[in-house]
PDB file of N, CA and C in Angstrom:
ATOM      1  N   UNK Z 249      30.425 -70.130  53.208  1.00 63.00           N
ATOM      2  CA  UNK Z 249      31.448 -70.765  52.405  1.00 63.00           C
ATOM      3  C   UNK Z 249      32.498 -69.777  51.919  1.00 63.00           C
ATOM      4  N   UNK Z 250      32.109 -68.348  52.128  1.00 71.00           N
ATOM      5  CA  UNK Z 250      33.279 -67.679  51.781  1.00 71.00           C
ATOM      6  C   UNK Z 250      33.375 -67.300  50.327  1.00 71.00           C
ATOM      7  N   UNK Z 251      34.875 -67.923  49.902  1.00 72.00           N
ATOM      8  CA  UNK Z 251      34.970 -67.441  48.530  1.00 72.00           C
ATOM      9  C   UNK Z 251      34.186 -68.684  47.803  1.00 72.00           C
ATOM     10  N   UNK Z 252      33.854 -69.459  48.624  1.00 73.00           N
ATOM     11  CA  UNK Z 252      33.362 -70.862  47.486  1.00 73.00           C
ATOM     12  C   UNK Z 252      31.455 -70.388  47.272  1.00 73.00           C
ATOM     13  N   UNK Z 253      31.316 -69.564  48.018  1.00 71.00           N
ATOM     14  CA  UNK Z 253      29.923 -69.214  48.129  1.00 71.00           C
ATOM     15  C   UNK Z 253      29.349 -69.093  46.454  1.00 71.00           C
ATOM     16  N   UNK Z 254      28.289 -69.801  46.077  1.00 71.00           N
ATOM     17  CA  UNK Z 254      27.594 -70.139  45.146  1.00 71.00           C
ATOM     18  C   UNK Z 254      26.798 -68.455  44.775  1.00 71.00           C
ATOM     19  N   UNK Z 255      26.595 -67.928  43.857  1.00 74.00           N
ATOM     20  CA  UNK Z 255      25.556 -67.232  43.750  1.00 74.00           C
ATOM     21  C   UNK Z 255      24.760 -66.972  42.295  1.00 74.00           C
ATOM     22  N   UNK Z 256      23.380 -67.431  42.821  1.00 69.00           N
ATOM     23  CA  UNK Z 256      22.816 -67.216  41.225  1.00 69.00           C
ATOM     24  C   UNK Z 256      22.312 -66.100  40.467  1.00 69.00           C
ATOM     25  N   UNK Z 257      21.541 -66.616  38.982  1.00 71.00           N
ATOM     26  CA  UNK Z 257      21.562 -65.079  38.853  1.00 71.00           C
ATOM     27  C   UNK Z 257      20.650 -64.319  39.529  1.00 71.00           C
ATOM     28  N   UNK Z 258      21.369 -62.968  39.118  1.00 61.00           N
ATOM     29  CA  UNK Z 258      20.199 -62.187  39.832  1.00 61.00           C
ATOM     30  C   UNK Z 258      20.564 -61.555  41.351  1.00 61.00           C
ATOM     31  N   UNK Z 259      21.482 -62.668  41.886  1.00 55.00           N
ATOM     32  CA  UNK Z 259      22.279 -62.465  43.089  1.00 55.00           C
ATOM     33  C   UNK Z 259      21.221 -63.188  44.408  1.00 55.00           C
ATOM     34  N   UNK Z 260      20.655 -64.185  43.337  1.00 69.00           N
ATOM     35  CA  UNK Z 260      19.648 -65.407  44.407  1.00 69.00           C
ATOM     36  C   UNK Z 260      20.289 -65.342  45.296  1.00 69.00           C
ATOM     37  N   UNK Z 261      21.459 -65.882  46.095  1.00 74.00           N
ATOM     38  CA  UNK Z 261      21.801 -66.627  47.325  1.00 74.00           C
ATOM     39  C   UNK Z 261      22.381 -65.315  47.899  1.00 74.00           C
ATOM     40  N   UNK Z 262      21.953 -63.786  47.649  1.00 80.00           N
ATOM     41  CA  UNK Z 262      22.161 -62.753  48.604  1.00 80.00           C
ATOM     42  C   UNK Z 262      21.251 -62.148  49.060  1.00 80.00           C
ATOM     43  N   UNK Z 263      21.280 -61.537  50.318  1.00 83.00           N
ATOM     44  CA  UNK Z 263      20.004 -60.553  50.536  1.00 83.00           C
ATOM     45  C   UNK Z 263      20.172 -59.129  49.840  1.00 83.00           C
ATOM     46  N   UNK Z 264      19.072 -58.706  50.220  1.00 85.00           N
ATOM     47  CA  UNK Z 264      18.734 -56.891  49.977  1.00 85.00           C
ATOM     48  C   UNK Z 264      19.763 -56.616  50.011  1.00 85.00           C
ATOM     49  N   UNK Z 265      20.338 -56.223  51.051  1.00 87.00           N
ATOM     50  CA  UNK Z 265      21.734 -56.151  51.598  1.00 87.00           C
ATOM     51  C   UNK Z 265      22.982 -56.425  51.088  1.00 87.00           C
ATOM     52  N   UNK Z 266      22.922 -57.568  50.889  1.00 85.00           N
ATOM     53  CA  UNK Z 266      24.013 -57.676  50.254  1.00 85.00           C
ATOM     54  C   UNK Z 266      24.103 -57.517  48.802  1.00 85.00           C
ATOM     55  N   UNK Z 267      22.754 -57.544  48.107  1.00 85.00           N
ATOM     56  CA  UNK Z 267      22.979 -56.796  46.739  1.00 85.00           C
ATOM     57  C   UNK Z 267      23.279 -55.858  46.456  1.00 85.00           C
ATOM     58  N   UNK Z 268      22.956 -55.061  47.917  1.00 89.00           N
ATOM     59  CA  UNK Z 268      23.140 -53.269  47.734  1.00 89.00           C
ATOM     60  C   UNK Z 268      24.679 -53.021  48.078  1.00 89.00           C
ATOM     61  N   UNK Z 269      25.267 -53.659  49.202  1.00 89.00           N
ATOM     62  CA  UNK Z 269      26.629 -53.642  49.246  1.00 89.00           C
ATOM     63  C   UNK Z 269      27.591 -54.367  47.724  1.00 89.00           C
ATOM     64  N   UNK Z 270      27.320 -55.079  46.508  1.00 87.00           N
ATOM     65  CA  UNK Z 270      27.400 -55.279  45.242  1.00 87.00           C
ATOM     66  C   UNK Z 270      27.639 -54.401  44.657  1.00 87.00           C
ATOM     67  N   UNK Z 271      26.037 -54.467  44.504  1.00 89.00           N
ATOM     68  CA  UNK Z 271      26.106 -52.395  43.446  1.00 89.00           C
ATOM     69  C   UNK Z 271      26.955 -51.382  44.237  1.00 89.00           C
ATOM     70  N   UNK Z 272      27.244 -51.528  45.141  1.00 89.00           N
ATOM     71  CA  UNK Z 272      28.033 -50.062  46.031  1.00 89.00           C
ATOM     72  C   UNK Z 272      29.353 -50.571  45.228  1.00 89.00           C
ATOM     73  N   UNK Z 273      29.859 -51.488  45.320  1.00 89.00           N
ATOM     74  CA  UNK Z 273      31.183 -51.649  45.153  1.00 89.00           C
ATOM     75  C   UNK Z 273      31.271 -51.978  43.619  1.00 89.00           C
ATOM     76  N   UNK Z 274      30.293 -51.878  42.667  1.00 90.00           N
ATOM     77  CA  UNK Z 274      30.685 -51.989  41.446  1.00 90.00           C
ATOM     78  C   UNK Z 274      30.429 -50.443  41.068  1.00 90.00           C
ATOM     79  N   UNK Z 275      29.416 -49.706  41.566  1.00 89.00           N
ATOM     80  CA  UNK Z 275      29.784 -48.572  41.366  1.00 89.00           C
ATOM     81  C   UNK Z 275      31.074 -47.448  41.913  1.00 89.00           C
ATOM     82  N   UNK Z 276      31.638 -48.591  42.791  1.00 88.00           N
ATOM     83  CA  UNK Z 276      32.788 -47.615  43.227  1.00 88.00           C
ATOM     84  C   UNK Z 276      34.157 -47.940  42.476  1.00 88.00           C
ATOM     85  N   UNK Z 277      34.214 -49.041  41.582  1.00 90.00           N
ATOM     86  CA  UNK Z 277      35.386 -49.763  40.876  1.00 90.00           C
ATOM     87  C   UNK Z 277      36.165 -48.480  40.363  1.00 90.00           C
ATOM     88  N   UNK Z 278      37.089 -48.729  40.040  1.00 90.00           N
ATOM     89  CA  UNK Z 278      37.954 -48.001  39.615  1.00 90.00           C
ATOM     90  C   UNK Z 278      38.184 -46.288  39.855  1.00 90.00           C
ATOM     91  N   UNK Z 279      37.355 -46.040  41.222  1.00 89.00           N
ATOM     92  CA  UNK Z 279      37.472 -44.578  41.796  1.00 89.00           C
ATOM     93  C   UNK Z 279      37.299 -43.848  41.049  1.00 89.00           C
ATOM     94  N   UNK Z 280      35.813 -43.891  40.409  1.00 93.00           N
ATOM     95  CA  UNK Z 280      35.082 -42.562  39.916  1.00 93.00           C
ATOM     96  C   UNK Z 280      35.375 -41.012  40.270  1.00 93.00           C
ATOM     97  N   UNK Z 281      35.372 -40.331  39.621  1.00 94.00           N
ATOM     98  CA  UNK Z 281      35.040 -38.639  40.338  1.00 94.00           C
ATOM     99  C   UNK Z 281      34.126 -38.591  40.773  1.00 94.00           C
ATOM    100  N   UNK Z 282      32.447 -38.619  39.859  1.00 95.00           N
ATOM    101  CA  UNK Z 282      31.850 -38.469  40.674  1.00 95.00           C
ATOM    102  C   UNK Z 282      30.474 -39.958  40.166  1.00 95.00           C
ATOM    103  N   UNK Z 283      30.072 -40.139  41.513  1.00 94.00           N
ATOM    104  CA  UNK Z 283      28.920 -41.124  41.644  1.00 94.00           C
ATOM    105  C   UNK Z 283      27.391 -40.606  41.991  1.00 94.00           C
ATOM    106  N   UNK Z 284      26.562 -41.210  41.503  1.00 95.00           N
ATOM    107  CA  UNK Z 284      25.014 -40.987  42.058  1.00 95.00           C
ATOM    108  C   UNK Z 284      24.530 -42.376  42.868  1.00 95.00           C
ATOM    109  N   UNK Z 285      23.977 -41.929  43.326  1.00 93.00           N
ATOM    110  CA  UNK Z 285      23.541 -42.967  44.679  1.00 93.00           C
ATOM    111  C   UNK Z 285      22.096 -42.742  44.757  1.00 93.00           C
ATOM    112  N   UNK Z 286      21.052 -44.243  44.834  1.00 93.00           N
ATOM    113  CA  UNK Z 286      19.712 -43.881  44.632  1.00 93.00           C
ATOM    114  C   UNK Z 286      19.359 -44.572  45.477  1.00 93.00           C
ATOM    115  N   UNK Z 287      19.365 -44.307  46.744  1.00 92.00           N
ATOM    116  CA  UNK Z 287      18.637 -44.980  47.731  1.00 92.00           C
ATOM    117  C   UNK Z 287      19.729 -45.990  48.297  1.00 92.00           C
ATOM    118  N   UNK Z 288      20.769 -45.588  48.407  1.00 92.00           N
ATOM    119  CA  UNK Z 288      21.777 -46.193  48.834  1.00 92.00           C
ATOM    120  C   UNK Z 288      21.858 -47.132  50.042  1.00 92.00           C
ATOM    121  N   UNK Z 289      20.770 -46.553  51.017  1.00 91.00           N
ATOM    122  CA  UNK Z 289      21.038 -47.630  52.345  1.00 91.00           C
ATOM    123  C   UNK Z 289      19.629 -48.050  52.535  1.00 91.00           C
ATOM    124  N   UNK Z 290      19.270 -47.720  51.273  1.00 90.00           N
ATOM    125  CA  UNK Z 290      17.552 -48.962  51.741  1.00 90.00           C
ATOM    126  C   UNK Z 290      17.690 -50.058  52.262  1.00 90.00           C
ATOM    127  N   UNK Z 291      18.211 -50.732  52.111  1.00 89.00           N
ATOM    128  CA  UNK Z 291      18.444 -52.291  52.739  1.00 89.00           C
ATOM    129  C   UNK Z 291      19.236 -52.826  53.748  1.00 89.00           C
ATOM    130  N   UNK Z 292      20.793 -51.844  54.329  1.00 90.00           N
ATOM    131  CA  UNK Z 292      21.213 -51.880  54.614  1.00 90.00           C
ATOM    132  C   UNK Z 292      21.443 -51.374  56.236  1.00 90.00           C
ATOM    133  N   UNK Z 293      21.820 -52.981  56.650  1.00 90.00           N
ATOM    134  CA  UNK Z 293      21.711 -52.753  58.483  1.00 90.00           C
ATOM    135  C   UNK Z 293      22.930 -51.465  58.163  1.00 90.00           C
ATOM    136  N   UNK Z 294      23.133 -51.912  60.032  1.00 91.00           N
ATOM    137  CA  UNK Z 294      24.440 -50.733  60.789  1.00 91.00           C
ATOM    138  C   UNK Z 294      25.618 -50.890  60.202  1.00 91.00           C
ATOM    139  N   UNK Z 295      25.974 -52.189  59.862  1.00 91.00           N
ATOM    140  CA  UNK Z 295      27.517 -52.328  59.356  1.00 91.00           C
ATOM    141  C   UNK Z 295      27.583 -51.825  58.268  1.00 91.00           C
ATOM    142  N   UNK Z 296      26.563 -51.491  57.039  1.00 90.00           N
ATOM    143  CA  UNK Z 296      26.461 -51.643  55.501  1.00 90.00           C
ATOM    144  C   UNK Z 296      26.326 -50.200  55.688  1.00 90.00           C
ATOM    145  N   UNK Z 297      25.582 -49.417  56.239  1.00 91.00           N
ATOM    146  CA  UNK Z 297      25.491 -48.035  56.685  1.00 91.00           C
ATOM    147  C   UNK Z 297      27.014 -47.148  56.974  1.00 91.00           C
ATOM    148  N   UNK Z 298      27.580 -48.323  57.951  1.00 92.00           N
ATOM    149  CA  UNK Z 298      28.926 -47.684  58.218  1.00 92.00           C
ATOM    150  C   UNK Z 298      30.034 -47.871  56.625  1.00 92.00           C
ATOM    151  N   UNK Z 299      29.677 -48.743  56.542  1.00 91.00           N
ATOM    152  CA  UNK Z 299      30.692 -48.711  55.159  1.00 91.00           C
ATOM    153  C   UNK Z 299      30.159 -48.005  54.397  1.00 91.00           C
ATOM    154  N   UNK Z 300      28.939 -47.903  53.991  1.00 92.00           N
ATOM    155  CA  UNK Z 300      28.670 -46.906  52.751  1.00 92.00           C
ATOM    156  C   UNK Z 300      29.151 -45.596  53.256  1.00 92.00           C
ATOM    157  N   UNK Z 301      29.015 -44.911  54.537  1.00 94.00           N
ATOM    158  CA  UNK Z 301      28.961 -43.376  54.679  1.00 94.00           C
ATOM    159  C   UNK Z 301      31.019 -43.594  54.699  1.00 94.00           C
ATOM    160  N   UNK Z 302      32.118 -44.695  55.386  1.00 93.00           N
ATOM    161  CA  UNK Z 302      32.872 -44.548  54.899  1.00 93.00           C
ATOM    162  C   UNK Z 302      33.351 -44.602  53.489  1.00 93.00           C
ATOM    163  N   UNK Z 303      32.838 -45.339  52.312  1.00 92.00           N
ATOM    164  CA  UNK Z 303      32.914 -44.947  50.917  1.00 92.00           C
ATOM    165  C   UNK Z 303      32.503 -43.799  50.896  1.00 92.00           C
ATOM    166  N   UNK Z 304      31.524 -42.943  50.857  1.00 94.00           N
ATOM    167  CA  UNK Z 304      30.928 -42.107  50.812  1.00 94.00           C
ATOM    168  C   UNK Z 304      32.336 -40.812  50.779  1.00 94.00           C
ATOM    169  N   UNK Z 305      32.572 -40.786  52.161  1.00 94.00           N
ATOM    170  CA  UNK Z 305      33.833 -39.685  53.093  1.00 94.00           C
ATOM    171  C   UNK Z 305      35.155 -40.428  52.149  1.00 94.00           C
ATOM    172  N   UNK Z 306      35.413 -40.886  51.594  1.00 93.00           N
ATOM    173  CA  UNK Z 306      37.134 -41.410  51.049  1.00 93.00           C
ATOM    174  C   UNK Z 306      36.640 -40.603  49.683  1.00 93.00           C
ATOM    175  N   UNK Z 307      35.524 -41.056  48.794  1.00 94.00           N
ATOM    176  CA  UNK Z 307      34.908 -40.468  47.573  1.00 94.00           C
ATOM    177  C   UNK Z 307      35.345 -38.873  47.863  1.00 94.00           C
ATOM    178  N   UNK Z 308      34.733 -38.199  48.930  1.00 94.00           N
ATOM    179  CA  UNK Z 308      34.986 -36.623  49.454  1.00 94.00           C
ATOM    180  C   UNK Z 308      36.530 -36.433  49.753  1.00 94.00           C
ATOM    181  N   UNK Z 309      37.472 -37.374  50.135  1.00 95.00           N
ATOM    182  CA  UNK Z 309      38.467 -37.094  50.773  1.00 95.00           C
ATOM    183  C   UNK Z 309      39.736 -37.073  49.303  1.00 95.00           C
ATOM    184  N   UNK Z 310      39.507 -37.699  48.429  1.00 94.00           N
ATOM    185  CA  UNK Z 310      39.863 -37.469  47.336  1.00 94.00           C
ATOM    186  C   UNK Z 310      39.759 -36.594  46.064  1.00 94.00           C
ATOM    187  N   UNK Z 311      38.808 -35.734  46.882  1.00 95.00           N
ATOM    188  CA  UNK Z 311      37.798 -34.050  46.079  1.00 95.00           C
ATOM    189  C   UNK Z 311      37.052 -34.913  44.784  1.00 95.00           C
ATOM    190  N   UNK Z 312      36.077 -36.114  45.030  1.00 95.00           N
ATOM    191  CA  UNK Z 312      35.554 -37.001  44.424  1.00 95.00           C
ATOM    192  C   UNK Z 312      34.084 -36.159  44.693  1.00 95.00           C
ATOM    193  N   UNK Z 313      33.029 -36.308  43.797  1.00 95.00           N
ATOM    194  CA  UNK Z 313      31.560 -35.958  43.906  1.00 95.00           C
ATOM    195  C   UNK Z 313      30.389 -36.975  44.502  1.00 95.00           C
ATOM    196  N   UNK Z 314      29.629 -36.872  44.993  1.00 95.00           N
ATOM    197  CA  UNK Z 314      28.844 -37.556  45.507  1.00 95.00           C
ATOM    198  C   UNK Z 314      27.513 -37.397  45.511  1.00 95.00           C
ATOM    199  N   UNK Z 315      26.476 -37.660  44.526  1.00 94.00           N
ATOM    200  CA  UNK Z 315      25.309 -37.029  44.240  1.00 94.00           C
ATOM    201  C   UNK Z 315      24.192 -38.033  45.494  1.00 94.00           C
ATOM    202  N   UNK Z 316      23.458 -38.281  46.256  1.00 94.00           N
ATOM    203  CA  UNK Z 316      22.488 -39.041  46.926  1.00 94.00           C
ATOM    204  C   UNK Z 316      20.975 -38.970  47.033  1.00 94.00           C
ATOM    205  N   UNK Z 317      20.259 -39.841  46.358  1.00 93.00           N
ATOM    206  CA  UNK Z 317      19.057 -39.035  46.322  1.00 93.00           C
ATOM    207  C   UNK Z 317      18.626 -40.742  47.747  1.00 93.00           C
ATOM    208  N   UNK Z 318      18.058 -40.038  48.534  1.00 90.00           N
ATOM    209  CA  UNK Z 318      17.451 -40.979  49.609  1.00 90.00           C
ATOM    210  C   UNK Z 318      16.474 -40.461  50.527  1.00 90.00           C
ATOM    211  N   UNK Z 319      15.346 -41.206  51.005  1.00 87.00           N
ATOM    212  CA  UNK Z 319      14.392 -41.204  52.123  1.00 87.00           C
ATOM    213  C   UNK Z 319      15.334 -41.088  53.213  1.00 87.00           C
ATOM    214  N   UNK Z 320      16.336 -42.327  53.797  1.00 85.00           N
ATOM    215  CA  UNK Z 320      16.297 -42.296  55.135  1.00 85.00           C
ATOM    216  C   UNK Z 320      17.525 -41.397  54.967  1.00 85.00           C
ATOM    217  N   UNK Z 321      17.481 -40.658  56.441  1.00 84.00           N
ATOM    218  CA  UNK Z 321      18.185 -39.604  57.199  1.00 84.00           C
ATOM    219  C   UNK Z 321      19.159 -40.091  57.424  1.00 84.00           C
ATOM    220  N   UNK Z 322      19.564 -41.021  57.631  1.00 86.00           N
ATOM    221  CA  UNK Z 322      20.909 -41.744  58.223  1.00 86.00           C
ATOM    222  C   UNK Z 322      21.723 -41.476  57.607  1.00 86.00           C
ATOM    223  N   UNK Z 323      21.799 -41.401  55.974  1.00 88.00           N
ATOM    224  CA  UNK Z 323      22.915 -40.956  54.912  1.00 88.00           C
ATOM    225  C   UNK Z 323      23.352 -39.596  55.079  1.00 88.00           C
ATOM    226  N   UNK Z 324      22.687 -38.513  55.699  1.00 86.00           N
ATOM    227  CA  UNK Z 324      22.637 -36.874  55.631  1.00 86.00           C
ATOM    228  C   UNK Z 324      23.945 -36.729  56.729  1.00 86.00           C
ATOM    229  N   UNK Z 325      24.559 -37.632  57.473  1.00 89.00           N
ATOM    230  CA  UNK Z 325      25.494 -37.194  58.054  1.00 89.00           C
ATOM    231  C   UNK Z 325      26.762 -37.149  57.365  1.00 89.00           C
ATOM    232  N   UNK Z 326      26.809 -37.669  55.697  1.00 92.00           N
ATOM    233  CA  UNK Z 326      28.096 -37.679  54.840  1.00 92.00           C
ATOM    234  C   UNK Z 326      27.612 -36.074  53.854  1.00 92.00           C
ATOM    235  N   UNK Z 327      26.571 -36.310  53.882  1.00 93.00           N
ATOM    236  CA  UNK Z 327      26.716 -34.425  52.998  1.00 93.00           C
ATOM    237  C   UNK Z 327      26.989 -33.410  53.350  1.00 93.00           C
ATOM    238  N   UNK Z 328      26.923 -32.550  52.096  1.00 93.00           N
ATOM    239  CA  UNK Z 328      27.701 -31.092  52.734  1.00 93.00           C
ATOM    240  C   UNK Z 328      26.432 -30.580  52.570  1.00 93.00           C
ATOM    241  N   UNK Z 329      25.995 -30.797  51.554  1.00 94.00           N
ATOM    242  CA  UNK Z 329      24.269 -29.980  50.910  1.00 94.00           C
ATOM    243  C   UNK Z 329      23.284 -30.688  50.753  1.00 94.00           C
ATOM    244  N   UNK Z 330      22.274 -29.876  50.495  1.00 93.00           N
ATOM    245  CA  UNK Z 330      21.130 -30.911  50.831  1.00 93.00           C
ATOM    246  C   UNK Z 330      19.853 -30.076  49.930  1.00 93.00           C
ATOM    247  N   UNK Z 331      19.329 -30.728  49.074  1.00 93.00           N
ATOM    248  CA  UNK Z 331      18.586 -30.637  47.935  1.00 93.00           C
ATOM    249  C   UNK Z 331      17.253 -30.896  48.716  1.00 93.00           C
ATOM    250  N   UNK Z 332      16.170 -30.629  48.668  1.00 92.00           N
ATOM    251  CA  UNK Z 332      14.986 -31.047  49.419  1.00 92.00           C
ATOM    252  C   UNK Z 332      13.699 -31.050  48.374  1.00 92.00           C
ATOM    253  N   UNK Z 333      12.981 -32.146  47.910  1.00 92.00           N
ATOM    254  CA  UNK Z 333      12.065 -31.723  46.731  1.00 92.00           C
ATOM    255  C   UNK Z 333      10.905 -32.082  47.419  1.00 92.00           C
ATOM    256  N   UNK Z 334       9.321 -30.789  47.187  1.00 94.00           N
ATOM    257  CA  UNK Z 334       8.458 -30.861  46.938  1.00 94.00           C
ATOM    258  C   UNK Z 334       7.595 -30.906  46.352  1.00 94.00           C
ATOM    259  N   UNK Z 335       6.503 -32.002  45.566  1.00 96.00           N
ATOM    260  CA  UNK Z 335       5.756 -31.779  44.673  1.00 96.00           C
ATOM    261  C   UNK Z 335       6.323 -31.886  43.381  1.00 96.00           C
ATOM    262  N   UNK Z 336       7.347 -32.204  43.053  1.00 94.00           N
ATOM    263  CA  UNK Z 336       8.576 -32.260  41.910  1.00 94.00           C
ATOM    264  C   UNK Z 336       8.987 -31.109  41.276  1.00 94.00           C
ATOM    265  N   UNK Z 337       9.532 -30.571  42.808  1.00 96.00           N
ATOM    266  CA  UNK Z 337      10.046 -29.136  42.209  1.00 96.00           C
ATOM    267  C   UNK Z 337      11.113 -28.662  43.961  1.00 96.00           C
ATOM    268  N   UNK Z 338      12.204 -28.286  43.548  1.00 96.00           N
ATOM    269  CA  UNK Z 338      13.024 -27.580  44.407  1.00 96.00           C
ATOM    270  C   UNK Z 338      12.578 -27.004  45.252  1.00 96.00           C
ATOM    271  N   UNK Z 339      12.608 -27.588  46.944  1.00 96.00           N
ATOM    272  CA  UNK Z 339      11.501 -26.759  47.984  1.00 96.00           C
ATOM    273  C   UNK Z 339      12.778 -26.278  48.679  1.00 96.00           C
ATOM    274  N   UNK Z 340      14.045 -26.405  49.008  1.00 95.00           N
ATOM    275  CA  UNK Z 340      14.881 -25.892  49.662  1.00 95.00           C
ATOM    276  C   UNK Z 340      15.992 -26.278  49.154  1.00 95.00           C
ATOM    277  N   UNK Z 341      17.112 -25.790  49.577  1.00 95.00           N
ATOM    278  CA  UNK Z 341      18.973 -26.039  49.291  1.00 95.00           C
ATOM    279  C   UNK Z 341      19.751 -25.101  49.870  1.00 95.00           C
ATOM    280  N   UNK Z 342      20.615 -26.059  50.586  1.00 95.00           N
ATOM    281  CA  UNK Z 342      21.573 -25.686  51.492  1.00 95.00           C
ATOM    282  C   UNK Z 342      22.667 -26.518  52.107  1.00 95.00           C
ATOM    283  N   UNK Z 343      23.473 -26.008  52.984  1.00 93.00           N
ATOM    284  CA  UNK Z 343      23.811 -26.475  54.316  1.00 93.00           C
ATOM    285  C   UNK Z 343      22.854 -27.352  54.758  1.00 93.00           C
ATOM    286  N   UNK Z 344      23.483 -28.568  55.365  1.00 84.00           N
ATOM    287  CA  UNK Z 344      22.434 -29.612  56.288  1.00 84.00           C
ATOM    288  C   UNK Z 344      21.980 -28.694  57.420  1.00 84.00           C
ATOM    289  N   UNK Z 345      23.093 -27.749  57.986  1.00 83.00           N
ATOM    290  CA  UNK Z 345      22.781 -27.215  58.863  1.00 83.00           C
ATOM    291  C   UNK Z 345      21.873 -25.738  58.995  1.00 83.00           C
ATOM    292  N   UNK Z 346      21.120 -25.567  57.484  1.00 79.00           N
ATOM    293  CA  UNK Z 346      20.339 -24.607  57.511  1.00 79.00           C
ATOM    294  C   UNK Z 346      19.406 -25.159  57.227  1.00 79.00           C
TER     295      UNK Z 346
END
């Protein structure tokens, strides 16, 4: 239905997905400096993936901050650094590419 689309609370008549694409875009309102991101593409197919890592790169392209704490790997292609915790304590930091 588009813009007539019904939604209740809670965001009943959306999926995972589309709640998480929600919160992405209410946390991106008014172009923050910097954002934290907690599991940002848990829910989210290929398309929701591609838009988040492009929010992600415009956030960077504007010398905006971008904090990400996440399981899946798929997000690690928008960072510069990369925090790694073991045991709840700092096991590495770097370059993705070290």
């Amino acid at each position: 239905n588009g813009y007539e689309t019904q939604i209740g609370e809670g965001g009943t008549a959306l999926s995972a997905g589309q709640r998480q694409r929600v919160a992405l875009a209410r946390a991106l309102y008014g172009n923050p400096f910097m954002v934290v991101l907690d599991e940002p593409n848990s829910n989210l197919d290929m398309e929701g993936e591609r838009a988040l890592a492009e929010a992600i790169l415009a956030i960077k392209a504007r010398r905006g901050i971008v904090a990400i704490v996440a399981h899946r790997p798929n997000i690690l292609t928008t960072v510069d650094f990369v925090l790694m915790m073991k045991e709840g304590r700092m096991h590495m930091f770097g370059t993705k590419q070290s």
